[in-house]
Tab-separated table of C-alpha atoms in Angstrom:
chain	number	residue	atom	x	y	z
A	1	ALA	CA	0.000	0.000	0.000
A	2	LYS	CA	2.896	2.371	0.694
A	3	LYS	CA	4.261	1.874	-2.800
A	4	TYR	CA	1.128	1.629	-4.971
A	5	SER	CA	-1.731	3.330	-3.118
A	6	TRP	CA	-2.995	6.730	-4.192
A	7	ASP	CA	-4.915	7.147	-0.940
A	8	LYS	CA	-3.114	9.881	0.955
A	9	THR	CA	-4.924	8.984	4.195
A	10	SER	CA	-3.840	5.365	4.604
A	11	SER	CA	-0.926	4.792	2.183
A	12	SER	CA	1.679	6.186	4.583
A	13	SER	CA	0.623	3.625	7.226
A	14	GLY	CA	0.763	0.719	4.798
A	15	GLY	CA	-2.974	0.755	4.164
A	16	LEU	CA	-3.963	0.542	7.833
A	17	LEU	CA	-7.377	2.165	8.183
A	18	GLY	CA	-7.072	2.527	11.941
A	19	GLU	CA	-7.243	0.570	15.146
A	20	LEU	CA	-10.614	-0.200	16.724
A	21	VAL	CA	-12.391	2.392	14.631
A	22	PRO	CA	-16.192	2.590	14.801
A	23	GLN	CA	-18.434	1.553	11.956
A	24	GLY	CA	-18.794	4.454	9.555
A	25	HIS	CA	-15.125	5.480	9.915
A	26	CYS	CA	-14.190	4.654	6.302
A	27	LYS	CA	-15.008	7.298	3.722
A	28	ASN	CA	-16.206	4.605	1.340
A	29	PRO	CA	-19.421	2.894	2.528
A	30	GLN	CA	-18.610	-0.270	0.551
A	31	LEU	CA	-15.225	-0.666	2.248
A	32	ASP	CA	-16.735	0.172	5.627
A	33	LYS	CA	-19.312	-2.592	5.158
A	34	TYR	CA	-16.588	-5.100	4.279
A	35	CYS	CA	-14.661	-4.180	7.454
A	36	PHE	CA	-17.624	-5.198	9.604
A	37	THR	CA	-18.673	-8.304	7.685
A	38	ALA	CA	-15.286	-9.894	6.947
A	39	SER	CA	-14.260	-12.788	9.168
A	40	LEU	CA	-11.474	-12.113	11.630
A	41	GLY	CA	-8.072	-13.293	10.477
A	42	GLU	CA	-9.025	-14.023	6.871
A	43	VAL	CA	-7.676	-12.059	3.919
A	44	VAL	CA	-10.637	-10.907	1.850
A	45	GLY	CA	-10.369	-9.652	-1.682
A	46	PRO	CA	-9.545	-8.285	-4.037
A	47	LEU	CA	-12.532	-6.050	-3.329
A	48	LYS	CA	-13.585	-3.495	-5.939
A	49	THR	CA	-14.882	-0.152	-4.678
A	50	ASP	CA	-15.165	3.323	-6.196
A	51	TYR	CA	-11.618	3.929	-4.896
A	52	GLY	CA	-10.082	0.912	-6.637
A	53	TYR	CA	-9.163	-2.598	-5.521
A	54	HIS	CA	-8.430	-3.593	-1.937
A	55	LEU	CA	-7.231	-6.538	0.125
A	56	LEU	CA	-8.706	-6.569	3.602
A	57	LEU	CA	-7.545	-8.246	6.792
A	58	VAL	CA	-9.417	-7.560	10.039
A	59	SER	CA	-7.048	-8.431	12.887
A	60	GLU	CA	-9.131	-7.248	15.857
A	61	ARG	CA	-12.723	-6.261	16.466
A	62	THR	CA	-14.706	-5.607	19.652
A	63	ASN	CA	-18.410	-5.330	20.385
A	64	CYS	CA	-19.360	-7.828	17.649
A	65	PRO	CA	-19.897	-11.040	19.664
A	66	LYS	CA	-22.547	-12.329	17.247
A	67	LEU	CA	-20.056	-12.042	14.405
A	68	ASP	CA	-16.834	-13.080	16.163
A	69	GLY	CA	-17.838	-15.009	19.266
A	70	GLY	CA	-15.291	-14.868	22.072
A	71	ASN	CA	-12.253	-14.684	19.790
A	72	THR	CA	-11.789	-11.016	19.022
A	73	LYS	CA	-8.090	-10.652	18.350
A	74	MET	CA	-5.535	-12.205	16.004
A	75	MET	CA	-2.061	-12.716	17.496
A	76	GLN	CA	1.098	-14.450	16.400
A	77	THR	CA	1.423	-17.202	18.999
A	78	THR	CA	4.575	-18.939	17.721
A	79	GLY	CA	7.422	-18.013	15.404
A	80	ASP	CA	6.111	-20.088	12.517
A	81	ASP	CA	2.539	-18.798	12.922
A	82	VAL	CA	2.717	-16.414	9.947
A	83	PHE	CA	-0.951	-15.426	9.767
A	84	GLY	CA	-1.696	-15.496	13.498
A	85	THR	CA	-4.206	-17.315	15.645
A	86	LEU	CA	-7.531	-16.013	16.886
A	87	VAL	CA	-7.486	-15.600	20.652
A	88	PRO	CA	-10.055	-14.446	23.196
A	89	GLY	CA	-10.131	-10.729	23.754
A	90	LYS	CA	-12.097	-8.344	25.878
A	91	GLN	CA	-15.553	-7.528	24.555
A	92	VAL	CA	-15.858	-3.886	25.545
A	93	GLY	CA	-19.643	-3.854	25.366
A	94	LYS	CA	-20.155	-7.177	27.137
A	95	VAL	CA	-21.999	-6.839	30.464
A	96	ASN	CA	-20.756	-8.808	33.465
A	97	LEU	CA	-24.032	-8.919	35.420
A	98	PRO	CA	-22.656	-10.300	38.715
A	99	GLN	CA	-20.006	-7.563	38.771
A	100	VAL	CA	-22.605	-4.871	38.019
A	101	VAL	CA	-24.781	-6.090	40.933
A	102	ILE	CA	-21.785	-6.144	43.330
A	103	ASP	CA	-20.753	-2.646	42.233
A	104	GLN	CA	-24.285	-1.285	42.685
A	105	VAL	CA	-24.757	-2.851	46.133
A	106	GLY	CA	-21.392	-1.476	47.251
A	107	PHE	CA	-22.246	1.967	45.909
A	108	TRP	CA	-25.594	2.125	47.717
A	109	ILE	CA	-24.095	0.902	51.016
A	110	VAL	CA	-21.595	3.754	50.847
A	111	VAL	CA	-24.334	6.260	49.949
A	112	VAL	CA	-26.575	5.181	52.854
A	113	PHE	CA	-23.651	5.207	55.299
A	114	ALA	CA	-22.470	8.639	54.116
A	115	GLY	CA	-26.038	9.963	54.245
A	116	GLY	CA	-26.374	8.785	57.844
A	117	LEU	CA	-23.133	10.506	58.807
A	118	VAL	CA	-24.223	13.739	57.169
A	119	ALA	CA	-27.613	13.565	58.920
A	120	GLU	CA	-25.938	13.044	62.335
A	121	LEU	CA	-23.519	15.896	61.740
A	122	ALA	CA	-26.388	18.158	60.677
A	123	ALA	CA	-28.360	17.224	63.822
A	124	LYS	CA	-25.356	17.940	66.072
A	125	MET	CA	-24.769	21.255	64.341
A	126	ALA	CA	-28.443	22.180	64.799
A	127	ASN	CA	-28.236	21.380	68.546
A	128	THR	CA	-25.124	23.524	69.066
A	129	ILE	CA	-26.504	26.619	67.359
């Protein structure tokens, strides 16, 4: 891409469109669609768009568990693993319900305790005035 691309935006970075960019980031809607429908770790293309021909490799994607499952990142695990292996990654939008409940209970315990302290301090201040 550095040698042959005419795209001034991505040619200097070897054709890299960006890291963890949101859908709609690409100027070309066709290419943007391919970025979010291509399978992780597979080279797709050549793809023809209004901007020319492209080869596409999606190496990491988050918040698409229906598309990718638990494996969200492609990493080189051994020296002879040229194309990489899909490994589990953190799904940013995935909700950990037990942790949310624990966090909420802890928050409300602190709020009730702090509210009680403030009420006692206010009562003492009212008695001394």
